[in-house]
Amino acid sequence: GSSVTVVTDDGSKRDYTVVGSAEAAPLDGKISNESPVGRALLGREVGDEVEVKTPSGVMKLTIASIR
């Protein structure tokens, strides 16, 4: 799983590790590659902006780093 730091549209930073669905633990920052955020981050590069449709609305994320 890649670790990704994103900046949200309100300016806050979040760290995610993209993992398989069996390993997902969203409260620990481990998101499934099948989740809306995980799918949106796959194949992206630093500086890319993505929009993610979630049950609570659309999130805009900018990829700050990938490790």
PDB file of C-alpha atoms in Angstrom:
ATOM      1  CA  GLY A   1       0.000   0.000   0.000  1.00  0.00           C
ATOM      2  CA  SER A   2       1.139   3.469  -0.890  1.00  0.00           C
ATOM      3  CA  SER A   3       0.910   6.220   1.705  1.00  0.00           C
ATOM      4  CA  VAL A   4      -0.563   9.455   0.404  1.00  0.00           C
ATOM      5  CA  THR A   5      -0.880  12.888   1.991  1.00  0.00           C
ATOM      6  CA  VAL A   6      -3.713  14.980   0.610  1.00  0.00           C
ATOM      7  CA  VAL A   7      -4.876  18.523   1.242  1.00  0.00           C
ATOM      8  CA  THR A   8      -8.641  18.921   1.476  1.00  0.00           C
ATOM      9  CA  ASP A   9     -10.586  21.833   0.034  1.00  0.00           C
ATOM     10  CA  ASP A  10     -10.654  23.433   3.530  1.00  0.00           C
ATOM     11  CA  GLY A  11      -6.826  23.321   3.712  1.00  0.00           C
ATOM     12  CA  SER A  12      -6.409  20.473   6.188  1.00  0.00           C
ATOM     13  CA  LYS A  13      -3.968  17.634   5.542  1.00  0.00           C
ATOM     14  CA  ARG A  14      -4.865  13.963   5.775  1.00  0.00           C
ATOM     15  CA  ASP A  15      -2.671  10.899   5.502  1.00  0.00           C
ATOM     16  CA  TYR A  16      -4.011   7.726   3.911  1.00  0.00           C
ATOM     17  CA  THR A  17      -2.521   4.341   3.227  1.00  0.00           C
ATOM     18  CA  VAL A  18      -4.235   2.587   0.330  1.00  0.00           C
ATOM     19  CA  VAL A  19      -4.662  -1.116   1.172  1.00  0.00           C
ATOM     20  CA  GLY A  20      -6.759  -4.082   0.089  1.00  0.00           C
ATOM     21  CA  SER A  21     -10.342  -4.262   1.321  1.00  0.00           C
ATOM     22  CA  ALA A  22      -9.498  -6.911   3.966  1.00  0.00           C
ATOM     23  CA  GLU A  23      -6.926  -4.583   5.582  1.00  0.00           C
ATOM     24  CA  ALA A  24      -9.015  -1.399   5.515  1.00  0.00           C
ATOM     25  CA  ALA A  25      -9.312   0.515   8.801  1.00  0.00           C
ATOM     26  CA  PRO A  26     -10.552   4.026   7.955  1.00  0.00           C
ATOM     27  CA  LEU A  27     -10.186   5.316  11.522  1.00  0.00           C
ATOM     28  CA  ASP A  28      -6.476   4.398  11.323  1.00  0.00           C
ATOM     29  CA  GLY A  29      -6.043   6.070   7.920  1.00  0.00           C
ATOM     30  CA  LYS A  30      -6.029   2.769   6.011  1.00  0.00           C
ATOM     31  CA  ILE A  31      -8.481   3.023   3.130  1.00  0.00           C
ATOM     32  CA  SER A  32      -9.480   0.335   0.688  1.00  0.00           C
ATOM     33  CA  ASN A  33      -8.415   0.569  -2.929  1.00  0.00           C
ATOM     34  CA  GLU A  34     -12.098  -0.115  -3.674  1.00  0.00           C
ATOM     35  CA  SER A  35     -13.399   2.848  -1.633  1.00  0.00           C
ATOM     36  CA  PRO A  36     -14.335   6.087  -3.408  1.00  0.00           C
ATOM     37  CA  VAL A  37     -11.241   7.889  -2.083  1.00  0.00           C
ATOM     38  CA  GLY A  38      -8.964   4.914  -2.757  1.00  0.00           C
ATOM     39  CA  ARG A  39     -10.185   4.582  -6.347  1.00  0.00           C
ATOM     40  CA  ALA A  40      -9.742   8.319  -6.937  1.00  0.00           C
ATOM     41  CA  LEU A  41      -6.125   8.242  -5.705  1.00  0.00           C
ATOM     42  CA  LEU A  42      -4.966   5.228  -7.710  1.00  0.00           C
ATOM     43  CA  GLY A  43      -2.668   6.125 -10.586  1.00  0.00           C
ATOM     44  CA  ARG A  44      -2.383   9.789  -9.599  1.00  0.00           C
ATOM     45  CA  GLU A  45       0.725  11.916  -9.086  1.00  0.00           C
ATOM     46  CA  VAL A  46       1.805  14.651  -6.670  1.00  0.00           C
ATOM     47  CA  GLY A  47      -0.026  17.878  -7.512  1.00  0.00           C
ATOM     48  CA  ASP A  48      -3.045  16.147  -9.035  1.00  0.00           C
ATOM     49  CA  GLU A  49      -6.450  17.364  -7.905  1.00  0.00           C
ATOM     50  CA  VAL A  50      -9.256  14.835  -7.592  1.00  0.00           C
ATOM     51  CA  GLU A  51     -12.945  15.085  -6.821  1.00  0.00           C
ATOM     52  CA  VAL A  52     -14.446  12.246  -4.841  1.00  0.00           C
ATOM     53  CA  LYS A  53     -18.165  11.583  -4.622  1.00  0.00           C
ATOM     54  CA  THR A  54     -18.987  10.370  -1.110  1.00  0.00           C
ATOM     55  CA  PRO A  55     -22.287   9.820   0.684  1.00  0.00           C
ATOM     56  CA  SER A  56     -21.791  13.179   2.428  1.00  0.00           C
ATOM     57  CA  GLY A  57     -21.052  15.095  -0.804  1.00  0.00           C
ATOM     58  CA  VAL A  58     -18.156  15.844  -3.134  1.00  0.00           C
ATOM     59  CA  MET A  59     -14.656  16.133  -1.630  1.00  0.00           C
ATOM     60  CA  LYS A  60     -11.877  17.957  -3.470  1.00  0.00           C
ATOM     61  CA  LEU A  61      -8.414  16.652  -2.690  1.00  0.00           C
ATOM     62  CA  THR A  62      -4.947  17.731  -3.852  1.00  0.00           C
ATOM     63  CA  ILE A  63      -2.177  15.139  -3.612  1.00  0.00           C
ATOM     64  CA  ALA A  64       0.689  16.646  -1.588  1.00  0.00           C
ATOM     65  CA  SER A  65       2.984  13.590  -1.352  1.00  0.00           C
ATOM     66  CA  ILE A  66       3.163   9.903  -2.134  1.00  0.00           C
ATOM     67  CA  ARG A  67       5.418   7.525  -0.216  1.00  0.00           C
TER      68      ARG A  67
END
